[in-house]
Short mmCIF file of C-alpha atoms in Angstrom, two decimals:
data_model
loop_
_atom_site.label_atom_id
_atom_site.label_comp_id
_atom_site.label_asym_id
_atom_site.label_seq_id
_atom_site.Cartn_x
_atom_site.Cartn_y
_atom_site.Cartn_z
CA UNK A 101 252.59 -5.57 -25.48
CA UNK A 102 249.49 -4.60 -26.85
CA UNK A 103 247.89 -5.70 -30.15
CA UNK A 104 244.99 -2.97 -31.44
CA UNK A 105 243.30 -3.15 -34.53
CA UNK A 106 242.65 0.75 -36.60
CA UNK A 107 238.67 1.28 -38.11
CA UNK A 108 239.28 4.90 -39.50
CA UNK A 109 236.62 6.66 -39.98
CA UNK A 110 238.30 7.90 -43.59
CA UNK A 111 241.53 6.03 -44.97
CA UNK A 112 244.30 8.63 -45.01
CA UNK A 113 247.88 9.27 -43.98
CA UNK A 114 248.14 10.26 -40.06
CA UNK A 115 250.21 13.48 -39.74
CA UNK A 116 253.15 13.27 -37.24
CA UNK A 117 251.02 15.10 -34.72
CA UNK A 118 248.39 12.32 -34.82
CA UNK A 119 250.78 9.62 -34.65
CA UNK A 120 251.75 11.12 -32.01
CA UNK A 121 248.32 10.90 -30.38
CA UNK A 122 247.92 7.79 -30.84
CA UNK A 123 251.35 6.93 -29.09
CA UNK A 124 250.07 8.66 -25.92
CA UNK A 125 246.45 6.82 -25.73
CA UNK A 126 247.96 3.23 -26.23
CA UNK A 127 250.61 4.05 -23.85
CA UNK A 128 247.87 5.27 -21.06
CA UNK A 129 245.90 2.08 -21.70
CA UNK A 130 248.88 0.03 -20.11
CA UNK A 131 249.90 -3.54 -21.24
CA UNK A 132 246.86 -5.55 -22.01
CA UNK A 133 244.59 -6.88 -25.56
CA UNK A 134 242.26 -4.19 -26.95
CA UNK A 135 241.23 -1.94 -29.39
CA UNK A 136 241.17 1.50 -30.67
CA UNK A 137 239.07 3.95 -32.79
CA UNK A 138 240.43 7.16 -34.31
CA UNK A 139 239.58 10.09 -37.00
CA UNK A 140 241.56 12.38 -38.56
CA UNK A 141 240.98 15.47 -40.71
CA UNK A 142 241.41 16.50 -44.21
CA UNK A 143 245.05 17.46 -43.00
CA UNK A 144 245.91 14.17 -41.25
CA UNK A 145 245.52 15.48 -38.35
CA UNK A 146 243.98 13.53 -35.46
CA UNK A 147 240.69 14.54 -33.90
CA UNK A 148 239.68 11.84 -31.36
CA UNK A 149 240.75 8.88 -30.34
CA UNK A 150 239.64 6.11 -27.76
CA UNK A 151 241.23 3.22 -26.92
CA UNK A 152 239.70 -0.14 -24.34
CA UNK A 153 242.38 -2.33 -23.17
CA UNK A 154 241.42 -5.54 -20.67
CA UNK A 155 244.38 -5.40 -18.30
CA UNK A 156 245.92 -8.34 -16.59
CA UNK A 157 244.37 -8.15 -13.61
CA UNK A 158 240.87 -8.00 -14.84
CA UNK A 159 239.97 -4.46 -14.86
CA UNK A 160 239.32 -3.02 -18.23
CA UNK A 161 240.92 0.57 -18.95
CA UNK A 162 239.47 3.16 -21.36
CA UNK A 163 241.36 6.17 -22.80
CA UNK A 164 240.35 8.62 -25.15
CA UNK A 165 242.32 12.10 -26.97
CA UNK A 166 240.90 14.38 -28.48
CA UNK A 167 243.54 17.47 -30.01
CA UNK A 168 242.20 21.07 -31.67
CA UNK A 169 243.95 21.70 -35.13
CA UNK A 170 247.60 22.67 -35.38
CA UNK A 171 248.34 26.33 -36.03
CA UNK A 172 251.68 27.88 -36.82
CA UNK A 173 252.80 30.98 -35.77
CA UNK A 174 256.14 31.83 -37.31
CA UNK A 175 258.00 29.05 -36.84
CA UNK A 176 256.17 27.46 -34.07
CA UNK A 177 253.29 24.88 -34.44
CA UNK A 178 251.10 24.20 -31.73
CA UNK A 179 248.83 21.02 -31.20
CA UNK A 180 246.81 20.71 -28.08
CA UNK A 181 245.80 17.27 -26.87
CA UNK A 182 243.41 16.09 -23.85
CA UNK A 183 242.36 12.82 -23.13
CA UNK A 184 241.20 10.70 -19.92
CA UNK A 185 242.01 7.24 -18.82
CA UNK A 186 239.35 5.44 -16.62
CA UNK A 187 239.85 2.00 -15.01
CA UNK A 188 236.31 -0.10 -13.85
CA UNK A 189 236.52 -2.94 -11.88
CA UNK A 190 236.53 -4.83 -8.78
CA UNK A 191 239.02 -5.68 -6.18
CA UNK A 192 238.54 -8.13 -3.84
CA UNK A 193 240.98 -9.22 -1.01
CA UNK A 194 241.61 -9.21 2.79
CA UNK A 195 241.68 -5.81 4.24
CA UNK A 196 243.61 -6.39 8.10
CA UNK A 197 242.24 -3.08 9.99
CA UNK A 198 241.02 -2.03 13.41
CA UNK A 199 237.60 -2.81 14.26
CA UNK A 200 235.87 -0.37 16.75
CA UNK A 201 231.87 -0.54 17.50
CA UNK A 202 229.69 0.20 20.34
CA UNK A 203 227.72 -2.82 22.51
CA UNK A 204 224.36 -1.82 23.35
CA UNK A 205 222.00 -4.35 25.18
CA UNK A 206 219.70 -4.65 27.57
CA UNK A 207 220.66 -7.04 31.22
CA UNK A 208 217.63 -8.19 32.29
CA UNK A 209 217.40 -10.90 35.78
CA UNK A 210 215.25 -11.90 38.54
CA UNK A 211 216.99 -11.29 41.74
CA UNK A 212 215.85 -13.82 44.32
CA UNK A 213 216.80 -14.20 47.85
CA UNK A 214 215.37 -15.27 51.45
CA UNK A 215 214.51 -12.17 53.89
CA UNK A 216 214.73 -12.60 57.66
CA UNK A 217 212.50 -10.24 59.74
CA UNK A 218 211.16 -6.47 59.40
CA UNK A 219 214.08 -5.79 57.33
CA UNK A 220 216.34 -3.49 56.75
CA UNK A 221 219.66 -4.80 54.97
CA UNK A 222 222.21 -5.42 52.07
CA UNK A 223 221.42 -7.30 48.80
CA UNK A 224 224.72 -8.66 47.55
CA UNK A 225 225.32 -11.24 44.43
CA UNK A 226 226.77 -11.82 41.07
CA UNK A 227 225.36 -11.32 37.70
CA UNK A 228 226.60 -13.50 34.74
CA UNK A 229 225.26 -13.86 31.59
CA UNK A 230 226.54 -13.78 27.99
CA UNK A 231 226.62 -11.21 25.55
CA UNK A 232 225.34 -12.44 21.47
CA UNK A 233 224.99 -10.66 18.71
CA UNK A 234 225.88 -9.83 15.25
CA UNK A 235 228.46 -7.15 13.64
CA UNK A 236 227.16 -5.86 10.35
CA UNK A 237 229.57 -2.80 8.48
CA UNK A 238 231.43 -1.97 5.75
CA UNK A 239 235.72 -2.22 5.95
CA UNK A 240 237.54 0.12 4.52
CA UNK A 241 240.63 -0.53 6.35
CA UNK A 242 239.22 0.91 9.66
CA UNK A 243 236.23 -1.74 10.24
CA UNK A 244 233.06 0.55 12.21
CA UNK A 245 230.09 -1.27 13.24
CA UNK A 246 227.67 -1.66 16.02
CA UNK A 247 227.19 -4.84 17.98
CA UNK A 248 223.78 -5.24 19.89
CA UNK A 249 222.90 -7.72 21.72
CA UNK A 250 221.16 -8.78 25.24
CA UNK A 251 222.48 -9.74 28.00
CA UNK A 252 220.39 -12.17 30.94
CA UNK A 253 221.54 -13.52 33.80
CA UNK A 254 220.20 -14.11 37.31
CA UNK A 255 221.17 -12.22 40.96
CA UNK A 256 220.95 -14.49 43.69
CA UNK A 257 221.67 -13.31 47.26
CA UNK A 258 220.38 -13.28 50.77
CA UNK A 259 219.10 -10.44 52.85
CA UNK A 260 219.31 -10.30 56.03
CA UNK A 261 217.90 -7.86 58.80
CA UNK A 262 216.90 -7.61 62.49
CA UNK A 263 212.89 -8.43 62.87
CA UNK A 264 211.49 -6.65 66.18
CA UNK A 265 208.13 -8.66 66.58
CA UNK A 266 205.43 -7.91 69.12
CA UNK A 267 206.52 -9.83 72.09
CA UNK A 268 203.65 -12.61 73.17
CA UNK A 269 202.90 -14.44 77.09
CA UNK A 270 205.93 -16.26 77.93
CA UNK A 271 204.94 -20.20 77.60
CA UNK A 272 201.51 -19.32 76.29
CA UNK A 273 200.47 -21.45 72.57
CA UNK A 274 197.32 -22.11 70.88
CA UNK A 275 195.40 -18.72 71.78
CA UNK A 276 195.39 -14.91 70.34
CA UNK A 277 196.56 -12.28 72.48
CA UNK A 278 196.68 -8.58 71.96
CA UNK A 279 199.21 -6.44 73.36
CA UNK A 280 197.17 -3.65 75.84
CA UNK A 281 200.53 -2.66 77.80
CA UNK A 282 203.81 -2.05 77.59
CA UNK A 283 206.84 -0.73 79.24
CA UNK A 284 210.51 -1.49 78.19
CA UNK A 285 211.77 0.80 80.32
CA UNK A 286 214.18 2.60 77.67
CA UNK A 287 213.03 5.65 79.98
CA UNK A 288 210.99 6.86 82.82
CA UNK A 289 207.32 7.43 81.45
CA UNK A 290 205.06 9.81 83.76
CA UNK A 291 201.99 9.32 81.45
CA UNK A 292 202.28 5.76 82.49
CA UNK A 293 203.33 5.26 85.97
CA UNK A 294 202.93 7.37 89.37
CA UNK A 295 205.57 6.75 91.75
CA UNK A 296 203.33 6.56 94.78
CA UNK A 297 200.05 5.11 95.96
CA UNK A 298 196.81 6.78 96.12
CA UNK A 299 196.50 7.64 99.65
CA UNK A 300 200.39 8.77 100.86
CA UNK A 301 202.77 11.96 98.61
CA UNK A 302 205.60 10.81 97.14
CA UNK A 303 208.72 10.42 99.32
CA UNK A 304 211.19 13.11 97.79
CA UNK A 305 213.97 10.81 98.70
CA UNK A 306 215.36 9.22 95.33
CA UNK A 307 215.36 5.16 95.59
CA UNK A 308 214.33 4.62 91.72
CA UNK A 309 215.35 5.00 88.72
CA UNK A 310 214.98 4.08 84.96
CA UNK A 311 218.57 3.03 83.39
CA UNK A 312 220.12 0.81 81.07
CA UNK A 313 216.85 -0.69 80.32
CA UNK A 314 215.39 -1.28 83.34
CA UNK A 315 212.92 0.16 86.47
CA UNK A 316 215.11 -0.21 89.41
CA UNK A 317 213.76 0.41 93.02
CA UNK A 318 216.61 0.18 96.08
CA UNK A 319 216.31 0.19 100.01
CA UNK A 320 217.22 3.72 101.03
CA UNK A 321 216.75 5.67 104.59
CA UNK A 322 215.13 8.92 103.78
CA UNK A 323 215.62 12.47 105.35
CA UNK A 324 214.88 11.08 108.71
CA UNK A 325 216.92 8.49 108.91
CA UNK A 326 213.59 5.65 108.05
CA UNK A 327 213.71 3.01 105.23
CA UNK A 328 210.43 3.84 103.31
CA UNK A 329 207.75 2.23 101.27
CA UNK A 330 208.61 3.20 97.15
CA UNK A 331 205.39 2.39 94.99
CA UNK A 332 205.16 2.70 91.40
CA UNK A 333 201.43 1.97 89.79
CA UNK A 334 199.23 3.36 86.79
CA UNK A 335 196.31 4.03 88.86
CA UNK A 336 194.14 6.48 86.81
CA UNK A 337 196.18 5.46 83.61
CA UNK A 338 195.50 2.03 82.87
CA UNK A 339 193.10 -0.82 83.96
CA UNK A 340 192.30 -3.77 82.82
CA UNK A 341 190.13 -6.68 83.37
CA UNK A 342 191.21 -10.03 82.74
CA UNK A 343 194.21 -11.20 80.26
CA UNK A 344 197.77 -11.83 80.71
CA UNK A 345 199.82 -9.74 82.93
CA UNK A 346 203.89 -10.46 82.59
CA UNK A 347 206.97 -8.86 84.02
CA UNK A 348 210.85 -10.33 84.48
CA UNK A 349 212.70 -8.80 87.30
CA UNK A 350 215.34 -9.75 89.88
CA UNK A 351 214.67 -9.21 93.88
CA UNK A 352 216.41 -7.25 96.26
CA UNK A 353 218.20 -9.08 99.38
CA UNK A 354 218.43 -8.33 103.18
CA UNK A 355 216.07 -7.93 106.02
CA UNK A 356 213.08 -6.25 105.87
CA UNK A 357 212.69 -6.17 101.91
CA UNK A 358 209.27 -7.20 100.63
CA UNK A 359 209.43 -6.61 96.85
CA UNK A 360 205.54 -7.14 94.96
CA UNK A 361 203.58 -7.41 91.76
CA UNK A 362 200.46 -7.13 91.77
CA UNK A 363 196.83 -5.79 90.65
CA UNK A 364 194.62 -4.08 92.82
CA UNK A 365 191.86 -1.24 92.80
CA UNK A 366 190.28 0.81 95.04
CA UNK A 367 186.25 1.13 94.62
CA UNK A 368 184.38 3.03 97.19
CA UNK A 369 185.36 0.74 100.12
CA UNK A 370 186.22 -2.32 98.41
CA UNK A 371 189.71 -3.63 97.58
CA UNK A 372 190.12 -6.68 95.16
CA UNK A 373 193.53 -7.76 94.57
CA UNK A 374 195.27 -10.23 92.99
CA UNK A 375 199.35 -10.62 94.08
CA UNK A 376 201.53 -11.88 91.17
CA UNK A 377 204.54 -12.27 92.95
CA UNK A 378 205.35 -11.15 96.76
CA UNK A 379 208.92 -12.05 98.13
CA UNK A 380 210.02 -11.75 101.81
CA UNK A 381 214.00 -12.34 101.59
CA UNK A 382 214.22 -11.25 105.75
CA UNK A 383 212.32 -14.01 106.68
CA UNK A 384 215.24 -16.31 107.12
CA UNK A 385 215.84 -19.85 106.61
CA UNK A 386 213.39 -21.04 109.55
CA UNK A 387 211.16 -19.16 107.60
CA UNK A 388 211.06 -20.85 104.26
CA UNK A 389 211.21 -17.65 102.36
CA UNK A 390 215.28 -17.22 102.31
CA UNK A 391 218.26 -18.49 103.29
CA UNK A 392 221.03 -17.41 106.07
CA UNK A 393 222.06 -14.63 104.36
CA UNK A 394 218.51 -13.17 103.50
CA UNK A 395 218.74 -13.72 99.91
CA UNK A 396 215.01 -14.57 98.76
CA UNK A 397 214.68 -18.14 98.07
CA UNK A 398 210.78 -18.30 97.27
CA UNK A 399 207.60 -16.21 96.52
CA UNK A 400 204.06 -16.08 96.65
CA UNK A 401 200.84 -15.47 94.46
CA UNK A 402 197.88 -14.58 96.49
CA UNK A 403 194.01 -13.77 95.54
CA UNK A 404 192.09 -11.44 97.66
CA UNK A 405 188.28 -11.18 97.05
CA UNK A 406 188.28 -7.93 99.34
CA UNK A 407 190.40 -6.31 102.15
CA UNK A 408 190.29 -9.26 104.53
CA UNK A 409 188.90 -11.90 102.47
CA UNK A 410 191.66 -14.59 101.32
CA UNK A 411 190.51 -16.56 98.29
CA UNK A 412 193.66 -18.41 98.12
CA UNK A 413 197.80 -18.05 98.29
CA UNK A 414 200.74 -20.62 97.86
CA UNK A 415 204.14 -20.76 98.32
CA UNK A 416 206.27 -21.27 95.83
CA UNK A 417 210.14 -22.72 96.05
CA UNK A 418 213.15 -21.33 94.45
CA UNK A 419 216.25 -20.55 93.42
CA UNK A 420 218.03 -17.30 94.55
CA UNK A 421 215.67 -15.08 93.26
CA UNK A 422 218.10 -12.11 93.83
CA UNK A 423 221.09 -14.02 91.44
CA UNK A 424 219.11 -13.34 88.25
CA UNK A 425 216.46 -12.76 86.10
CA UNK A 426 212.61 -14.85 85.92
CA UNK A 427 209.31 -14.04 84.51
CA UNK A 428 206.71 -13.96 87.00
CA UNK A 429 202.75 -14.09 85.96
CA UNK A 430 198.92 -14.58 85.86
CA UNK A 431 196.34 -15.44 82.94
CA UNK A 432 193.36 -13.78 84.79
CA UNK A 433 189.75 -15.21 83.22
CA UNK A 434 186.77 -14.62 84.43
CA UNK A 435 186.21 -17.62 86.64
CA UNK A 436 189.63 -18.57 86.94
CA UNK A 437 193.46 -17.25 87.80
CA UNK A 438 196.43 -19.37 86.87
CA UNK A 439 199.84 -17.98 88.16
CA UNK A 440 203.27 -18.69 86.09
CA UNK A 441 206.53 -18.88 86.86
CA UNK A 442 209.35 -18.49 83.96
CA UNK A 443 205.82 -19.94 81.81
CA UNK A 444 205.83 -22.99 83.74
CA UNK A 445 202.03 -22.96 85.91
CA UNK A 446 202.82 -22.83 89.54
CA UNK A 447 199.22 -22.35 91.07
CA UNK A 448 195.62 -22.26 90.21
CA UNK A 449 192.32 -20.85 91.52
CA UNK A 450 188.83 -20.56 90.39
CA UNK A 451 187.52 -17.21 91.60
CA UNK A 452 185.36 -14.76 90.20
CA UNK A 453 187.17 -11.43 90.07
CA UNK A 454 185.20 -9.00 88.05
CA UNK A 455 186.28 -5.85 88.87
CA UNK A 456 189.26 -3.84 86.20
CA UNK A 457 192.57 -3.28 88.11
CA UNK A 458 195.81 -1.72 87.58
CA UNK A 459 199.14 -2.74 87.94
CA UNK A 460 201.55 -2.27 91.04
CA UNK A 461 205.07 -2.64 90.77
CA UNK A 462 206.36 -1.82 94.91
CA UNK A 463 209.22 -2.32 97.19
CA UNK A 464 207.91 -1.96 100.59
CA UNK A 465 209.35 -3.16 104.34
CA UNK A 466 207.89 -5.71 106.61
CA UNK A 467 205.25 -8.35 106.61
CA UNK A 468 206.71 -11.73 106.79
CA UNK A 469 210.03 -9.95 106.01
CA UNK A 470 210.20 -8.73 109.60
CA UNK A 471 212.14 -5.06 109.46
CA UNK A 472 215.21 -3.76 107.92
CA UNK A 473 217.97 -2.33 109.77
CA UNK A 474 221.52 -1.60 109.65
CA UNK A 475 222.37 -4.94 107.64
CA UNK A 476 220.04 -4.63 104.76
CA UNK A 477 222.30 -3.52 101.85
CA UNK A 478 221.31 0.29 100.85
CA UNK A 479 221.61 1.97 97.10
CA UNK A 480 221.05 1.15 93.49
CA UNK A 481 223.58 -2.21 93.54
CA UNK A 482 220.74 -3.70 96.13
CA UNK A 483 217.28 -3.20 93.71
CA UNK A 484 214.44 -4.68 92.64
CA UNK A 485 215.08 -5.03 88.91
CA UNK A 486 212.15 -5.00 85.97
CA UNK A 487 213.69 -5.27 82.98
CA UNK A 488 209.80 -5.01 81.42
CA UNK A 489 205.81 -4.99 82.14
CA UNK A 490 203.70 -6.32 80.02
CA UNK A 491 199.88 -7.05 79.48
CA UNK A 492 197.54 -8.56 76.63
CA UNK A 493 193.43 -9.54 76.03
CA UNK A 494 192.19 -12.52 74.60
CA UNK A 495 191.68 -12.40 71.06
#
């Protein structure tokens, strides 16, 4: 129901056709209070209209006419009538939608670990964190919006790796040594070794080889039928005077086998030498240098001023020598020489040796050994073994 109150603009009769008018704009203002405003012409007829109604639910509707003046033609009259109805308000309520947005952030972390060695390797771990922020849009039963936010967390892990470190004198502490020399033996090297002394050619009979890591000299009868001597040296390649000189090598069994390491040089007529290790596994038990069955049981390190001139020598008691590995050497100072064995100190002597040497690595026949024959054990399974050589200065 709605109750309107008339303010004509001039008090006359409304024509049919304006009644009619006004029927149509309080119907289009719906059920509701208000009021409405009209005029009307000299005829009766309407002109304009409006009309405000407050509906029920808050909103308040407007509607307004406005018609042109009848005509008649014959026995048709015409009245046209427009008019628009406009509602203002606001609605409020709970819109239930989709919500789709985009996360943006930044993951920022400190990634923190322990490294073992020169390293190459994996970095593994687990980020968490949590992700705040705010969502800011306008609904309109789809919800779109953008979250940001940032993200932090920490990466903790562990990397590991394999560290190859320049290798130092077995048992040596407290002093600074620089590598000078090196041989792994990963393969034969001809700018570092010859593979005969100075004053004899090279015996064309193979008895050494470089394989799986190591130098490997064996007893071996050559074209003639003779077991022969098999040097290997860096005469003319490298010399030294004083430092630490290291190798680690198994020995050779049977009779006649005299397996060295030492450091010699030849200058004009003098010959100053200093034996590392010398082995005589054919000596025998009554010997002291082996047992029955010629397997070398001890060795010796020996100083030599000159050819013929003994500064000192001692033997030294072992294991089978031929059953594994050991590390044989000498720290060699200027007044001094103290000989190792697997780092412990075997033997020491205070002589002056001056003079730069190079290194001999040898398997030769004889000596103290006495001389091979048909029982000393022939071919590669039967060498003198160097798994490495090694030297290093002071400092």
């Amino acid at each position: 129901m709605i109750n309107v109150s008339f303010h004509s603009k001039a008090k006359r009769v409304l024509s049919l056709s304006a009644a009619a008018s006004v029927s149509v704009l309080l119907a289009a203002c719906g059920g509701g209070t208000g009021s409405a405003q009209y005029s009307i012409d000299s005829s009766g007829n309407l002109t304009s209209a409006s009309a405000s109604t407050k509906l029920a639910n808050g909103s308040t509707q407007t509607t307004s006419v406005s018609t042109t003046p009848s005509t008649t033609t014959g026995s048709t009259t015409t009245t046209t009538t427009t008019g628009t109805t406009t509602t203002t308000g606001t609605t409020t309520g709970t819109t239930a939608g989709t919500t789709t947005g985009t996360t943006t952030g930044t993951t920022t972390g400190t990634t923190t670990g322990t490294t073992a060695g020169t390293t190459t390797g994996t970095t593994t771990g687990t980020t968490t964190g949590t992700t705040t922020g705010t969502t800011t849009g306008t609904t309109a039963g789809t919800t779109t919006g953008t979250t940001t936010g940032t993200t932090t967390g920490t990466t903790t892990g562990t990397t590991t790796g394999t560290t190859t470190a320049t290798p130092m004198p077995h048992g040596q502490t407290g002093t600074a040594w620089t590598l000078t020399f090196q041989d792994e033996f990963n393969s034969w090297n001809t700018a570092k070794w010859n593979d005969t002394i100075w004053y004899e050619a090279s015996n064309p009979t193979k008895n050494y080889t470089v394989s799986n890591g190591s130098l490997k000299i064996w007893p071996q009868r050559d074209a003639t039928g003779k077991f022969f001597n098999r040097t290997i040296d860096t005469d003319g390649k490298y010399y030294q005077t004083y430092g630490f000189f290291e190798i680690e090598a198994k020995l050779p069994i049977g009779k006649g086998t005299w397996p060295a390491f030492w450091l010699f040089n030849h200058i004009g007529s003098r010959r100053p030498e200093i034996d590392i290790m010398e082995a005589y596994a054919g000596g025998g038990p009554a010997s002291g240098w082996s047992d029955a069955n010629f397997h070398p049981t001890a060795y010796a390190p020996t100083v030599w001023i000159d050819a013929g001139r003994l500064a000192g020598t001692k033997t030294i008691l072992t294991s089978d020598l031929s059953a594994s590995f050991n590390k044989y050497a000498v720290k060699w100072e200027p007044n001094r020489q103290t000989f190792y064995f697997n780092g412990r100190e075997v033997y020491t002597l205070a002589v002056t040796m001056p003079d730069p040497m190079y290194i001999m690595l040898d398997l030769w026949y004889g000596s103290a050994s006495g001389q091979p024959d048909n029982t000393t054990p022939q071919g590669i399974g039967n060498s003198y073994e160097i798994n490495y050589v090694r030297a290093w200065k002071q400092g």
